[in-house]
Every structure is written in C-alpha cells, then in structure tokens.
Amino acid sequence: MSDSNGIVLRMENITKTFPGVVALDNVSIDLYKGEVLGILGENGAGKSTLIKILAGNYIKDSGDIFIDGQKFEIKGPAEAMSSGIRVIYQELNTINNLTVAENIFIGEQLVKGPLKIIDWKGMNKKAEELLAVMNVKLDPNAIIGDLTVSEKQIVEIAKAISQEAKILVMDEPTAALSEEETQSLFKIIQALKTKGVAIIYISHRLKEIFEITDRVTVLRDGKKVGTLKTKESDSNKLVEMMVGRDIKDMYPKRHVPIGGVVMEVNNLGAEGFDNISFKLRKGEILGIFGLLGSGRSSLVKALFGANKIKNGEIIVNGKKLRIKSPGMARDAKIGLVPLDRKIEGLALMMGVKENITLANIKELGKSFLIARNQERRKAGNWVDEIGIRTPSVEQEVNSLSGGNQQKVVLAKWLESGSQIIILNEPTRGVDVGAKIEIYKLMQDLCEKGSSIIMISSELPEILSIADRIIVMSKGRFTEEYKICDASEEGLLRSACL
Amino acid sequence: MVDDKTVDVLQKKKVRLNNTAILFLILVVMFALFSYVGRPFFFSKLNLIPMINNLSFVGIIAAILTMVMVSGEIDFSIGGNIGLTACLTALLLEKGLPGWLVVIIALAGGFAMGAFNGMLVTVVGVNSIIATIGTMFIWRGIGYTITNGESKLALNTVIDYIGRGFVFKVIPFPIVLLVAVFIITYIIMNHSKWGRRIYAIGANPLASFLSGINVKKVKFIGFLFCGAAAALGGLVLTSLSAVGMPQHGQGQELVIISAIILGGTALGGGRGQILGTLAGVFILSVLYNFLTIMNIYYFYIQMVQGSVLILVVSTYEIRQAVARRRT
C-alpha cells in the first residue's frame, strides 16, 4: 500500500499555536515502513502536540499530513484510527475491572449469532493468539486491576495491534517499566517492525533511543532541530540538539558546609515502613534510595504528617514534635515537594500566585481578606528568584511545563519559610535543562541554611547530588552510605536486601 | 520573568467575566421582554415584591450552598431542613415562646442540622450526596412527626417581619437579607483567605491537604453554615406563608442546586461564582413567575425550567469544548 519510497506517513510544515505559545512551528517528519523513528525533546518541545495532532486530538493550524502518499485530513480520533494510526499514551487507558481480553477488544467485541451475543470464547482465543505473537504469557481472563503496570502496558500494546496498526505511536512507553520489561517491549517492537509496522517512539531516555530507533528527530521549543540516523549520532550530540547548548555538567555539585543536626528521626514506624532512624544536618542533602515498595514514599508522608505515625519520634531543632497533619509540619517549617505534583502538589486550575501562596494563605495580609498586591508581589518575587518561566503570576499552572510546575511547588514551601524540604523524585518528568536548574536551586537553598531530604530512584542523580544516602528495602533501613563510598552497584545491592 | 503581565490579566478577567456577564445579559433581556409581553402586571409592585420575596429565600440558601459546592461537596438536605425549621417554628410559637427566641432556636436547629451533615461527611467519611439525601428524608420525617403531618399557623410579630416586613417602610426585609448574604458570601469567596481555601480545596483537595490546609474543617464549616442558611430560608418561607408545615421546601433543593449550576458552578468543585449563582436564582425565579402569571399550566412550567437548565449547562459544555479545542 505504501508508495515507492516506502514513506507511510509524512507530516509537512505542521504548525499549531495555543494562546500565547507556538507549540509547533513548521515541523515536518517522515516515517518509513518498518522503521522506528525516535522523537526526542525536552518537555514542552512539542512532542506530545505533534502526536496529538496525528491522533486527531488536536487540529493543526496549518500544514499537511500524507498517509501512503495521499493527503489526509485528520479531523478526529476516529479518522486517525480508521487510517491505521494507533497511539499508546503514557497514561494507561486500561479499564481496571475488566479482563485482559475485554480490554484488548474494547469497543469492538467479537459477537456471534443473530442476537450479537458477545463471543467470549472467540475473544479469549484471539487475545491469546495476539499475546503469543508478542511472546508474552498473560491469561486473557485475568482482571486488569491485578496486573502490574508493565503487564497493563502490554495489554495496551496488544489492544493497539489487535486492530491492524499501520502506524504505532508509543509515548514514553517505558516510564513505568523495569529494565527487564523494557527489553521484552523492545522484542515486541522488533517483531512489529518485521511485520512492516511503522513506529514512532517518544522518549527522553537516550539509552533507549540508541537501542531501539533507526532514526531520531529532535524537537526543541516547537521547532525541528534535525533528524539523524541513530547510528551516526551520539548522546552528546543529541543532548546538545535537545537543549540547544553544550551541557558540560548534568549534575552540578557544589561544596556546601554542613552544620549541626536539625532533624533527628528515631525508630520511626508507620504504615509501609518501620524502625527508621536518621539524622539530617544543616545545609545537607540527604538522599533516600529504594525501589518501588521500599516504603520511601510512606516515610515521606509520615514525616510530613500526612500518614499516621505508629511509633518512634521526630525531633526538629532539638524539640520533640508530634506531627499529626501537614499543617503542623508546615508550622514546623517542613515542606514537601511530592511525588506526583499534578495530583499532590498543585491546584492545576488555579494561577501561579495562588499556588505559590497555597501553604501560607494566612500570611496574605493582616485581616481576613487577601491583600492582592502583597500576594502578587510575593509570588512575583519567587518567580524572579528561582526563575519560573511563566507569562505572568496569574497564569494557570496547568499550562506550565513540568519543570516550571515543579518550581512552583518548591516556591510554595519557600514562601512558607520551610527550613527542611523533602523532595520526592524532584526531577521526575522534568526536562534536562530544568533538571539542572533544580539541582542548582537545591544547593542554593542549602547554602542559605536549609536542609534537604531527597528521595530519588535515579541513580546518577542521587549519587551526584546527595551528600549522604540511606537505602531502604521492604520498609526497612538497610544501609547508609557516605557519598564517597556509594556506587550504583552498592545502592542497588542494599535496595534488594 | 514576568512579562506582559497586564495583557494577560486583562485577558483572564475577560474570560472569567464572560459566563456571569452573559447570564446577567440574558436576565436583563428576559426582564425587558417579560415586562413588555406581560404588561402591565409583570412589572408592577403587586407582582415584583412577592416574586423577589420568594426569590430571596431561594437565594439566601443558594449563596451559601455555592460555597459548599465550590469546595467539592453538595447538600441535598436543605429542602428537608426548610420543612423541619418551618414545623419547629410553628410549634414553638404555638407553645407561646417569644418570637425572637423562636428565631434563635430555629437558627440553632439549622446549625445543628448542618453540623450533623458536616460530621457525616468529614468525620465518618460518607459521600455528601448520600449523606445529605439521607438527612433530607430524616429532617422532613422529623417535621412530619412533630406536627403530626398538620400545618400550623405561624403568626407572630417577629416572624411576620422576617418575610413580610419592610425596612424604612419600603424595602422588603427578605431583600435586605438576600443582599446582606450575597455581599458577605461575595466578599468571602472573592476576597478572603477563607474563600481562597474553599476554591483550593475544590480545585485539588489532596494538594490542599498536603499544603497544610485543614480540608475537613473548611468543609465542615461549609455544611454548618449551609444548615443555618437553610433554616433562615425556612423562617422566611414560614413567614411568607404564615404557616409551618412539613411539606415546606419540598423539591426546593433541586431548584436551588439548579440555580447554582445554571450560574456556572461546577459539580466537581473548584469553579463557581457567587454572582453567577445570583444570576441563576434570578433567571429561574423570573422565568417561573412570568410563566405563572401568563397562566401557563404548571406541568409545562416544569418542563420549561428543566429545559432552561439543560440548555444553559449544555452551552457551558460546548463553550468549554470549543475553548479546549483551541488550546
């Protein structure tokens, strides 16, 4: 079906603007039959917008889309589907209380007989075949809710290819996968390639781009920077193209003098962990490392008063505290930048200034009224001080990039005067440039006398930024490392104890 | 890094004003049209004052309930609360208690009912739809029980004044109440720290909690005052009708919630404007009044009211979808 060049999809001079932002500026891509094209770019580079246009979720302002050499107007998701475009989004769309087979065939269940009764047997059988093609063992009758995230991802892929996919788009498919699961996903991708499916693979993980893609297109600020053959590129080159400048140091680390103990945790226990003790010193960045289920997030919630403490004690600045609510933690000058900023950190439909002052509303003026000018000034100061890129302090935070959203969450705690700041995966979903800024910011804070507890599962990050690392496994403390003694292997070993 | 701040502020104001402004525009057009079509009776003191008195009791409750709804909760028990308050008022007057004391007891009863709802939702953790549908039946059931299902006269100088009195001999007292409640709720919602907490909780309860806001307390107080507002509405209605009966306020919860939703408040919380609610209350009441004086059969009126609600909310959805398409 494809034309003589083998080009399945051509997007030409696609432009899309949102109020105040040009999300895509004359971007063109080609996609050949049976190839994997990587699309690389920082958050806000326009990757998602491009995909959403292809999937029919957004309508382009201008430009043309050709499928198999023919001009094609995508007016909605249904048209995109009918022309063989399948998109697997980062957020899973599986339905938890249905079975694997039901999810795969959702919307087009197999039916039999004149009454169009659902053909369960046929559906299960076909699902099984499909999963076998992908080389995975998964019971078609299993309930999705009982599966792991990666298994759900596999179901999503099965769903996508159950309907004759010609063009398969994967948006950060490995975000929730382990190394092993990633490898089996790659096998599936290889298998699909040989069947002639053209694949667009979006990721910000360079390693994967090198491993799986044939060519890679780099976007920056809504513009295409270039397309390279993967074999002919290297990571320095790609990062440079992504960021627009040469990055010498991904993990800038400064020496900050470390002072006395500001927080002491003794034999703390709560849901998800027990018997955790540590000391945090002034100006220190204490790293906490652990795998999924190690209890690190539970620990953070308990420290912050969001989860009930069962036993043990927390001593802040020499005073024993009973932190029963986040309000009490805030009053003890403890701040939390949570794991999922969109769900736990921000009121997305509110403005930058409302979010910055969220934890400290009572200080917004002397009376019961909000002193608007004061609020605007306070928020504006933080915007300038930590470099939040926003058109104004009134801007809805929803429209900011991940890195800037993260800075807004941080500003919220700075505004309420936090001295101990707990950051749970501070650079998750944040682009390279903003990551570096956040690392610098953390150290600025330490220089000014704050202390930081950083939970991170990114090894290079924690090894470079933390001053000391404690490792948790299955809700227990396993090992403490001075930074000079810590290594990737060591941390991983301790995390599996 | 704040650039072209002013432009953005203006743009945002414009967008925010739109829905409410349009509602008031509709109201003005409706009012003009009805005054013409329904002349001379519609635009006469004889029609407008009872209309506004009736509207006041709806509006007082709607204003407070808007705060509850913006915080992401809802209160269906207001109708039952009105009925019980009316019965309680009439019974206490019958017992010979002085009017001012009856008013205090009735309002205290309202606070108690609100506190009960608030406890169910924030302490026990019952979903507010379920909790308040439950208490709606309970309040009305108690009303039936204490009055034996009979209506009782409620005549007393203080009570009379609440619904039918005039301030400075010209302004009906319910209107004074209405204006006062709207000014207070407007200031709270648009300018106070408390209102900010309400919006934040509605926008994201978990993030608000993790920012140190006492979510349960804010919600509880919302229910508390919603109960009191419903009792105040019950007092106005009792006074207007001069009787207390358990059927008072039946079905009013849906009328009030309709008016709030018509005014642009989102069911899920986080969005809503006090002025929008005011417009919603006026539109539904003016429409109802006009159709009634035009001698439209009551069954048809109901259909019209329902259609208007659906029409307006559909318009919101379409406008939002269009806006989303653009962004």
GROMACS .gro file of N, CA and C in nm, chain A residues 16 18-19 57 75 304 306 326-327 330 342-346 349-350 354 357-359 361-362 364-365 367-370 372 375 384 389-392 394-395 412-413, chain B residues 1-5 8-9 12 16 187-194 196-197 199-204 206-213 269-271 324-327:
model
  240
   16LYS      N    1   0.104   2.459   1.504
   16LYS     CA    2  -0.007   2.462   1.599
   16LYS      C    3   0.023   2.567   1.705
   18PHE      N    4  -0.117   2.772   2.054
   18PHE     CA    5  -0.210   2.789   2.165
   18PHE      C    6  -0.202   2.935   2.205
   19PRO      N    7  -0.301   2.981   2.277
   19PRO     CA    8  -0.295   3.122   2.316
   19PRO      C    9  -0.160   3.154   2.381
   57ASN      N   10  -0.651   1.433   1.826
   57ASN     CA   11  -0.697   1.501   1.947
   57ASN      C   12  -0.687   1.653   1.934
   75LYS      N   13  -0.957   1.475   1.126
   75LYS     CA   14  -1.049   1.565   1.195
   75LYS      C   15  -1.085   1.518   1.334
  304PHE      N   16   0.578   1.408   5.708
  304PHE     CA   17   0.507   1.531   5.676
  304PHE      C   18   0.368   1.535   5.742
  306ALA      N   19   0.114   1.343   5.691
  306ALA     CA   20   0.001   1.300   5.608
  306ALA      C   21  -0.039   1.157   5.639
  326PRO      N   22  -0.026   1.780   5.786
  326PRO     CA   23   0.065   1.862   5.705
  326PRO      C   24   0.069   2.006   5.756
  327GLY      N   25  -0.040   2.054   5.814
  327GLY     CA   26  -0.041   2.190   5.870
  327GLY      C   27   0.063   2.204   5.980
  330ARG      N   28   0.406   2.204   5.827
  330ARG     CA   29   0.434   2.336   5.772
  330ARG      C   30   0.475   2.433   5.883
  342LYS      N   31   0.105   1.693   3.998
  342LYS     CA   32  -0.026   1.729   3.947
  342LYS      C   33  -0.138   1.685   4.040
  343ILE      N   34  -0.117   1.575   4.109
  343ILE     CA   35  -0.221   1.523   4.198
  343ILE      C   36  -0.200   1.572   4.341
  344GLU      N   37  -0.074   1.579   4.383
  344GLU     CA   38  -0.048   1.607   4.525
  344GLU      C   39   0.006   1.747   4.552
  345GLY      N   40   0.053   1.813   4.446
  345GLY     CA   41   0.125   1.936   4.473
  345GLY      C   42   0.057   2.064   4.429
  346LEU      N   43  -0.023   2.057   4.324
  346LEU     CA   44  -0.073   2.180   4.264
  346LEU      C   45  -0.224   2.179   4.248
  349MET      N   46  -0.595   2.416   3.818
  349MET     CA   47  -0.679   2.516   3.754
  349MET      C   48  -0.662   2.655   3.815
  350MET      N   49  -0.575   2.665   3.916
  350MET     CA   50  -0.552   2.796   3.975
  350MET      C   51  -0.421   2.855   3.922
  354GLU      N   52  -0.163   3.187   4.322
  354GLU     CA   53  -0.245   3.113   4.418
  354GLU      C   54  -0.173   2.986   4.466
  357THR      N   55   0.122   3.069   4.708
  357THR     CA   56   0.083   3.109   4.843
  357THR      C   57  -0.006   3.005   4.912
  358LEU      N   58  -0.026   2.892   4.845
  358LEU     CA   59  -0.123   2.793   4.893
  358LEU      C   60  -0.096   2.744   5.035
  359ALA      N   61   0.031   2.726   5.069
  359ALA     CA   62   0.061   2.670   5.201
  359ALA      C   63   0.070   2.779   5.307
  361ILE      N   64  -0.158   3.076   5.324
  361ILE     CA   65  -0.266   3.171   5.297
  361ILE      C   66  -0.282   3.268   5.413
  362LYS      N   67  -0.260   3.218   5.534
  362LYS     CA   68  -0.285   3.304   5.650
  362LYS      C   69  -0.192   3.426   5.657
  364LEU      N   70  -0.125   3.614   5.405
  364LEU     CA   71  -0.156   3.704   5.294
  364LEU      C   72  -0.234   3.826   5.341
  365GLY      N   73  -0.177   3.901   5.427
  365GLY     CA   74  -0.247   4.020   5.475
  365GLY      C   75  -0.284   4.003   5.621
  367SER      N   76  -0.570   4.114   5.782
  367SER     CA   77  -0.709   4.085   5.817
  367SER      C   78  -0.751   3.951   5.758
  368PHE      N   79  -0.879   3.926   5.757
  368PHE     CA   80  -0.927   3.801   5.698
  368PHE      C   81  -0.931   3.809   5.546
  369LEU      N   82  -0.904   3.928   5.494
  369LEU     CA   83  -0.904   3.945   5.349
  369LEU      C   84  -0.764   3.920   5.290
  370ILE      N   85  -0.763   3.884   5.164
  370ILE     CA   86  -0.636   3.864   5.096
  370ILE      C   87  -0.587   3.997   5.044
  372ARG      N   88  -0.426   4.152   4.785
  372ARG     CA   89  -0.391   4.106   4.650
  372ARG      C   90  -0.255   4.155   4.602
  375GLU      N   91   0.014   3.969   4.764
  375GLU     CA   92   0.023   3.834   4.710
  375GLU      C   93   0.096   3.833   4.576
  384ASP      N   94   1.079   3.546   4.002
  384ASP     CA   95   1.209   3.601   3.960
  384ASP      C   96   1.324   3.526   4.023
  389ARG      N   97   0.944   3.014   3.458
  389ARG     CA   98   0.908   3.076   3.331
  389ARG      C   99   0.757   3.072   3.310
  390THR      N  100   0.696   3.189   3.325
  390THR     CA  101   0.552   3.200   3.310
  390THR      C  102   0.520   3.338   3.255
  391PRO      N  103   0.417   3.349   3.171
  391PRO     CA  104   0.383   3.481   3.119
  391PRO      C  105   0.346   3.579   3.231
  392SER      N  106   0.285   3.529   3.337
  392SER     CA  107   0.251   3.616   3.448
  392SER      C  108   0.222   3.533   3.571
  394GLU      N  109  -0.047   3.530   3.713
  394GLU     CA  110  -0.189   3.493   3.706
  394GLU      C  111  -0.208   3.363   3.627
  395GLN      N  112  -0.107   3.325   3.550
  395GLN     CA  113  -0.117   3.211   3.460
  395GLN      C  114  -0.161   3.083   3.532
  412LYS      N  115   0.624   2.733   4.674
  412LYS     CA  116   0.520   2.729   4.777
  412LYS      C  117   0.583   2.708   4.914
  413TRP      N  118   0.681   2.618   4.920
  413TRP     CA  119   0.742   2.590   5.050
  413TRP      C  120   0.842   2.697   5.091
  498MET      N  121   1.074   3.711   3.572
  498MET     CA  122   1.048   3.671   3.434
  498MET      C  123   0.904   3.696   3.395
  499VAL      N  124   0.843   3.784   3.472
  499VAL     CA  125   0.704   3.817   3.437
  499VAL      C  126   0.705   3.918   3.324
  500ASP      N  127   0.652   3.878   3.210
  500ASP     CA  128   0.643   3.975   3.102
  500ASP      C  129   0.497   3.995   3.061
  501ASP      N  130   0.472   4.096   2.992
  501ASP     CA  131   0.339   4.146   2.954
  501ASP      C  132   0.228   4.098   3.049
  502LYS      N  133   0.252   4.129   3.174
  502LYS     CA  134   0.162   4.090   3.280
  502LYS      C  135   0.021   4.147   3.261
  505ASP      N  136  -0.206   3.986   3.006
  505ASP     CA  137  -0.258   3.857   3.048
  505ASP      C  138  -0.369   3.872   3.152
  506VAL      N  139  -0.349   3.964   3.245
  506VAL     CA  140  -0.450   3.986   3.347
  506VAL      C  141  -0.583   4.025   3.281
  509LYS      N  142  -0.748   3.733   3.115
  509LYS     CA  143  -0.808   3.637   3.207
  509LYS      C  144  -0.937   3.692   3.265
  513ARG      N  145  -1.309   3.526   3.249
  513ARG     CA  146  -1.381   3.490   3.369
  513ARG      C  147  -1.516   3.561   3.376
  684ILE      N  148  -1.779   3.864   4.937
  684ILE     CA  149  -1.650   3.904   4.995
  684ILE      C  150  -1.571   3.781   5.037
  685ILE      N  151  -1.640   3.686   5.100
  685ILE     CA  152  -1.569   3.565   5.143
  685ILE      C  153  -1.508   3.493   5.024
  686MET      N  154  -1.591   3.470   4.923
  686MET     CA  155  -1.543   3.387   4.812
  686MET      C  156  -1.441   3.460   4.726
  687ASN      N  157  -1.458   3.589   4.704
  687ASN     CA  158  -1.371   3.657   4.609
  687ASN      C  159  -1.253   3.729   4.674
  688HIS      N  160  -1.262   3.756   4.801
  688HIS     CA  161  -1.156   3.837   4.859
  688HIS      C  162  -1.095   3.783   4.988
  689SER      N  163  -1.151   3.678   5.045
  689SER     CA  164  -1.100   3.638   5.176
  689SER      C  165  -1.008   3.517   5.168
  690LYS      N  166  -0.932   3.500   5.273
  690LYS     CA  167  -0.844   3.384   5.284
  690LYS      C  168  -0.926   3.256   5.291
  691TRP      N  169  -1.040   3.268   5.361
  691TRP     CA  170  -1.127   3.151   5.372
  691TRP      C  171  -1.175   3.105   5.234
  693ARG      N  172  -1.035   3.158   4.952
  693ARG     CA  173  -0.923   3.100   4.878
  693ARG      C  174  -0.908   2.954   4.913
  694ARG      N  175  -0.922   2.924   5.042
  694ARG     CA  176  -0.911   2.783   5.083
  694ARG      C  177  -1.022   2.701   5.020
  696TYR      N  178  -1.182   2.751   4.733
  696TYR     CA  179  -1.150   2.727   4.592
  696TYR      C  180  -1.038   2.626   4.577
  697ALA      N  181  -0.935   2.639   4.662
  697ALA     CA  182  -0.821   2.548   4.651
  697ALA      C  183  -0.863   2.404   4.678
  698ILE      N  184  -0.945   2.386   4.781
  698ILE     CA  185  -0.991   2.252   4.815
  698ILE      C  186  -1.073   2.194   4.701
  699GLY      N  187  -1.158   2.277   4.643
  699GLY     CA  188  -1.238   2.230   4.530
  699GLY      C  189  -1.151   2.195   4.411
  700ALA      N  190  -1.045   2.274   4.390
  700ALA     CA  191  -0.958   2.250   4.275
  700ALA      C  192  -0.874   2.125   4.295
  701ASN      N  193  -0.823   2.103   4.413
  701ASN     CA  194  -0.744   1.983   4.441
  701ASN      C  195  -0.737   1.959   4.592
  703LEU      N  196  -0.640   1.700   4.765
  703LEU     CA  197  -0.520   1.635   4.817
  703LEU      C  198  -0.404   1.734   4.825
  704ALA      N  199  -0.387   1.812   4.719
  704ALA     CA  200  -0.279   1.910   4.721
  704ALA      C  201  -0.304   2.014   4.830
  705SER      N  202  -0.430   2.048   4.852
  705SER     CA  203  -0.462   2.145   4.958
  705SER      C  204  -0.426   2.088   5.094
  706PHE      N  205  -0.464   1.961   5.115
  706PHE     CA  206  -0.430   1.893   5.240
  706PHE      C  207  -0.279   1.890   5.259
  707LEU      N  208  -0.207   1.856   5.153
  707LEU     CA  209  -0.061   1.846   5.162
  707LEU      C  210   0.006   1.984   5.163
  708SER      N  211  -0.076   2.088   5.153
  708SER     CA  212  -0.021   2.223   5.171
  708SER      C  213  -0.059   2.277   5.307
  709GLY      N  214  -0.108   2.190   5.392
  709GLY     CA  215  -0.136   2.230   5.529
  709GLY      C  216  -0.274   2.289   5.552
  710ILE      N  217  -0.360   2.285   5.452
  710ILE     CA  218  -0.496   2.337   5.472
  710ILE      C  219  -0.578   2.231   5.543
  766GLY      N  220  -1.655   2.080   4.192
  766GLY     CA  221  -1.586   2.176   4.278
  766GLY      C  222  -1.478   2.254   4.205
  767GLY      N  223  -1.426   2.356   4.272
  767GLY     CA  224  -1.316   2.433   4.218
  767GLY      C  225  -1.359   2.553   4.135
  768ARG      N  226  -1.473   2.544   4.071
  768ARG     CA  227  -1.520   2.656   3.990
  768ARG      C  228  -1.658   2.698   4.033
  821ARG      N  229  -1.128   2.425   2.466
  821ARG     CA  230  -1.030   2.318   2.475
  821ARG      C  231  -0.974   2.285   2.336
  822ARG      N  232  -1.063   2.285   2.238
  822ARG     CA  233  -1.022   2.261   2.101
  822ARG      C  234  -0.914   2.360   2.059
  823ARG      N  235  -0.936   2.485   2.106
  823ARG     CA  236  -0.842   2.590   2.066
  823ARG      C  237  -0.708   2.574   2.136
  824THR      N  238  -0.710   2.523   2.255
  824THR     CA  239  -0.583   2.514   2.327
  824THR      C  240  -0.522   2.377   2.313
   0.00000   0.00000   0.00000
